[in-house]
Each structure stands twice: as C-alpha cells, then as structure tokens.
C-alpha cells in the first residue's frame, strides 16, 4: 500500500510518466474498493467469512496479527 501511495504522489507531482501514469486509475479504483493483498491473495471490500474463518481471525489477532491481514489469510486458507 505504501508503494502505491508513493507512486500516486510521484505521478501527481509529475515525477513519473508512462506506465506509472497509466497505472494510476487502477490504483484509485483499488483504494476506493478497499482492496488489500497478503500472501499473494488480493481481496476487496467487506469479507463474508464463515464461522471457522472468523475463529481463525480472532485467534490470529490475539497472537498479534492485524485484523485486516488475518481476514485475508484466514479466508485464503479456510
């Protein structure tokens, strides 16, 4: 996410042209849709998790993982 923000700032400042400028609309769309990527899995918006996945999220958060990351990883594995 930080890289996307840096790239967007550079495009806005006119530092980067070409492919970075072409990628800007996609970045804005993903940010608008609340997308995140962990463990090579990208999800957008509110996730619908089953009971097992919600238990996985709760356990992972208690162990120190962020809730957003736990949602993605628990959805991917279970």
JSON list of C-alpha atoms in Angstrom, two decimals:
[
{"chain": "A", "resi": 1, "resn": "UNK", "atom": "CA", "xyz": [0.00, 0.00, 0.00]},
{"chain": "A", "resi": 2, "resn": "UNK", "atom": "CA", "xyz": [2.83, 2.40, 0.82]},
{"chain": "A", "resi": 3, "resn": "UNK", "atom": "CA", "xyz": [4.35, 1.80, -2.60]},
{"chain": "A", "resi": 4, "resn": "UNK", "atom": "CA", "xyz": [1.03, 2.61, -4.26]},
{"chain": "A", "resi": 5, "resn": "UNK", "atom": "CA", "xyz": [0.77, 5.85, -2.30]},
{"chain": "A", "resi": 6, "resn": "UNK", "atom": "CA", "xyz": [4.33, 6.85, -3.21]},
{"chain": "A", "resi": 7, "resn": "UNK", "atom": "CA", "xyz": [3.71, 6.07, -6.87]},
{"chain": "A", "resi": 8, "resn": "UNK", "atom": "CA", "xyz": [0.46, 8.04, -6.86]},
{"chain": "A", "resi": 9, "resn": "UNK", "atom": "CA", "xyz": [2.23, 11.01, -5.23]},
{"chain": "A", "resi": 10, "resn": "UNK", "atom": "CA", "xyz": [5.02, 10.86, -7.80]},
{"chain": "A", "resi": 11, "resn": "UNK", "atom": "CA", "xyz": [2.51, 10.78, -10.67]},
{"chain": "A", "resi": 12, "resn": "UNK", "atom": "CA", "xyz": [0.59, 13.70, -9.15]},
{"chain": "A", "resi": 13, "resn": "UNK", "atom": "CA", "xyz": [3.84, 15.66, -8.84]},
{"chain": "A", "resi": 14, "resn": "UNK", "atom": "CA", "xyz": [4.75, 14.87, -12.44]},
{"chain": "A", "resi": 15, "resn": "UNK", "atom": "CA", "xyz": [7.87, 12.92, -11.46]},
{"chain": "A", "resi": 16, "resn": "UNK", "atom": "CA", "xyz": [6.87, 9.73, -13.26]},
{"chain": "A", "resi": 17, "resn": "UNK", "atom": "CA", "xyz": [5.37, 9.32, -16.71]},
{"chain": "A", "resi": 18, "resn": "UNK", "atom": "CA", "xyz": [4.44, 6.47, -18.98]},
{"chain": "A", "resi": 19, "resn": "UNK", "atom": "CA", "xyz": [3.38, 3.22, -17.31]},
{"chain": "A", "resi": 20, "resn": "UNK", "atom": "CA", "xyz": [3.12, 4.69, -13.81]},
{"chain": "A", "resi": 21, "resn": "UNK", "atom": "CA", "xyz": [0.68, 7.29, -15.06]},
{"chain": "A", "resi": 22, "resn": "UNK", "atom": "CA", "xyz": [-1.31, 4.60, -16.84]},
{"chain": "A", "resi": 23, "resn": "UNK", "atom": "CA", "xyz": [-1.48, 2.57, -13.64]},
{"chain": "A", "resi": 24, "resn": "UNK", "atom": "CA", "xyz": [-2.90, 5.43, -11.56]},
{"chain": "A", "resi": 25, "resn": "UNK", "atom": "CA", "xyz": [-6.61, 4.84, -12.38]},
{"chain": "A", "resi": 26, "resn": "UNK", "atom": "CA", "xyz": [-6.30, 1.18, -11.31]},
{"chain": "A", "resi": 27, "resn": "UNK", "atom": "CA", "xyz": [-4.70, 2.24, -8.01]},
{"chain": "A", "resi": 28, "resn": "UNK", "atom": "CA", "xyz": [-7.50, 4.70, -7.36]},
{"chain": "A", "resi": 29, "resn": "UNK", "atom": "CA", "xyz": [-10.11, 2.04, -8.12]},
{"chain": "A", "resi": 30, "resn": "UNK", "atom": "CA", "xyz": [-8.47, -0.42, -5.72]},
{"chain": "A", "resi": 31, "resn": "UNK", "atom": "CA", "xyz": [-8.24, 2.22, -2.97]},
{"chain": "A", "resi": 32, "resn": "UNK", "atom": "CA", "xyz": [-11.89, 3.14, -3.49]},
{"chain": "A", "resi": 33, "resn": "UNK", "atom": "CA", "xyz": [-12.87, -0.53, -3.20]},
{"chain": "A", "resi": 34, "resn": "UNK", "atom": "CA", "xyz": [-10.77, -1.05, -0.04]},
{"chain": "A", "resi": 35, "resn": "UNK", "atom": "CA", "xyz": [-8.51, -3.72, -1.52]},
{"chain": "A", "resi": 36, "resn": "UNK", "atom": "CA", "xyz": [-5.62, -5.38, 0.29]},
{"chain": "A", "resi": 37, "resn": "UNK", "atom": "CA", "xyz": [-3.12, -8.08, -0.62]},
{"chain": "A", "resi": 38, "resn": "UNK", "atom": "CA", "xyz": [-1.44, -10.53, 1.73]},
{"chain": "A", "resi": 39, "resn": "UNK", "atom": "CA", "xyz": [0.19, -13.88, 0.95]},
{"chain": "A", "resi": 40, "resn": "UNK", "atom": "CA", "xyz": [-0.34, -13.25, -2.79]},
{"chain": "A", "resi": 41, "resn": "UNK", "atom": "CA", "xyz": [-4.12, -13.02, -2.25]},
{"chain": "A", "resi": 42, "resn": "UNK", "atom": "CA", "xyz": [-5.98, -9.80, -3.05]},
{"chain": "A", "resi": 43, "resn": "UNK", "atom": "CA", "xyz": [-9.45, -9.12, -1.68]},
{"chain": "A", "resi": 44, "resn": "UNK", "atom": "CA", "xyz": [-11.65, -6.04, -1.85]},
{"chain": "A", "resi": 45, "resn": "UNK", "atom": "CA", "xyz": [-14.40, -4.70, 0.35]},
{"chain": "A", "resi": 46, "resn": "UNK", "atom": "CA", "xyz": [-16.03, -6.39, 3.33]},
{"chain": "A", "resi": 47, "resn": "UNK", "atom": "CA", "xyz": [-15.29, -10.09, 3.51]},
{"chain": "A", "resi": 48, "resn": "UNK", "atom": "CA", "xyz": [-18.01, -12.63, 4.21]},
{"chain": "A", "resi": 49, "resn": "UNK", "atom": "CA", "xyz": [-16.33, -15.18, 6.48]},
{"chain": "A", "resi": 50, "resn": "UNK", "atom": "CA", "xyz": [-17.75, -18.45, 7.73]},
{"chain": "A", "resi": 51, "resn": "UNK", "atom": "CA", "xyz": [-17.60, -19.47, 11.40]},
{"chain": "A", "resi": 52, "resn": "UNK", "atom": "CA", "xyz": [-14.28, -21.31, 11.05]},
{"chain": "A", "resi": 53, "resn": "UNK", "atom": "CA", "xyz": [-12.69, -18.34, 9.27]},
{"chain": "A", "resi": 54, "resn": "UNK", "atom": "CA", "xyz": [-13.97, -15.88, 11.91]},
{"chain": "A", "resi": 55, "resn": "UNK", "atom": "CA", "xyz": [-12.47, -18.10, 14.65]},
{"chain": "A", "resi": 56, "resn": "UNK", "atom": "CA", "xyz": [-9.18, -18.08, 12.73]},
{"chain": "A", "resi": 57, "resn": "UNK", "atom": "CA", "xyz": [-9.28, -14.26, 12.55]},
{"chain": "A", "resi": 58, "resn": "UNK", "atom": "CA", "xyz": [-9.95, -13.97, 16.29]},
{"chain": "A", "resi": 59, "resn": "UNK", "atom": "CA", "xyz": [-7.10, -16.32, 17.12]},
{"chain": "A", "resi": 60, "resn": "UNK", "atom": "CA", "xyz": [-4.67, -14.62, 14.74]},
{"chain": "A", "resi": 61, "resn": "UNK", "atom": "CA", "xyz": [-5.48, -11.15, 16.11]},
{"chain": "A", "resi": 62, "resn": "UNK", "atom": "CA", "xyz": [-4.91, -12.40, 19.66]},
{"chain": "A", "resi": 63, "resn": "UNK", "atom": "CA", "xyz": [-1.49, -13.60, 18.52]},
{"chain": "A", "resi": 64, "resn": "UNK", "atom": "CA", "xyz": [-0.64, -10.12, 17.21]},
{"chain": "A", "resi": 65, "resn": "UNK", "atom": "CA", "xyz": [-1.66, -10.12, 13.54]},
{"chain": "A", "resi": 66, "resn": "UNK", "atom": "CA", "xyz": [-3.68, -7.17, 12.25]},
{"chain": "A", "resi": 67, "resn": "UNK", "atom": "CA", "xyz": [-7.36, -7.90, 11.72]},
{"chain": "A", "resi": 68, "resn": "UNK", "atom": "CA", "xyz": [-7.27, -6.96, 8.04]},
{"chain": "A", "resi": 69, "resn": "UNK", "atom": "CA", "xyz": [-4.36, -9.31, 7.36]},
{"chain": "A", "resi": 70, "resn": "UNK", "atom": "CA", "xyz": [-5.94, -12.09, 9.41]},
{"chain": "A", "resi": 71, "resn": "UNK", "atom": "CA", "xyz": [-9.17, -11.78, 7.40]},
{"chain": "A", "resi": 72, "resn": "UNK", "atom": "CA", "xyz": [-7.34, -12.25, 4.12]},
{"chain": "A", "resi": 73, "resn": "UNK", "atom": "CA", "xyz": [-5.09, -15.06, 5.29]},
{"chain": "A", "resi": 74, "resn": "UNK", "atom": "CA", "xyz": [-7.86, -16.95, 7.11]},
{"chain": "A", "resi": 75, "resn": "UNK", "atom": "CA", "xyz": [-10.12, -16.63, 4.07]},
{"chain": "A", "resi": 76, "resn": "UNK", "atom": "CA", "xyz": [-7.37, -17.95, 1.80]},
{"chain": "A", "resi": 77, "resn": "UNK", "atom": "CA", "xyz": [-6.62, -20.97, 4.00]},
{"chain": "A", "resi": 78, "resn": "UNK", "atom": "CA", "xyz": [-10.01, -21.94, 5.18]}
]
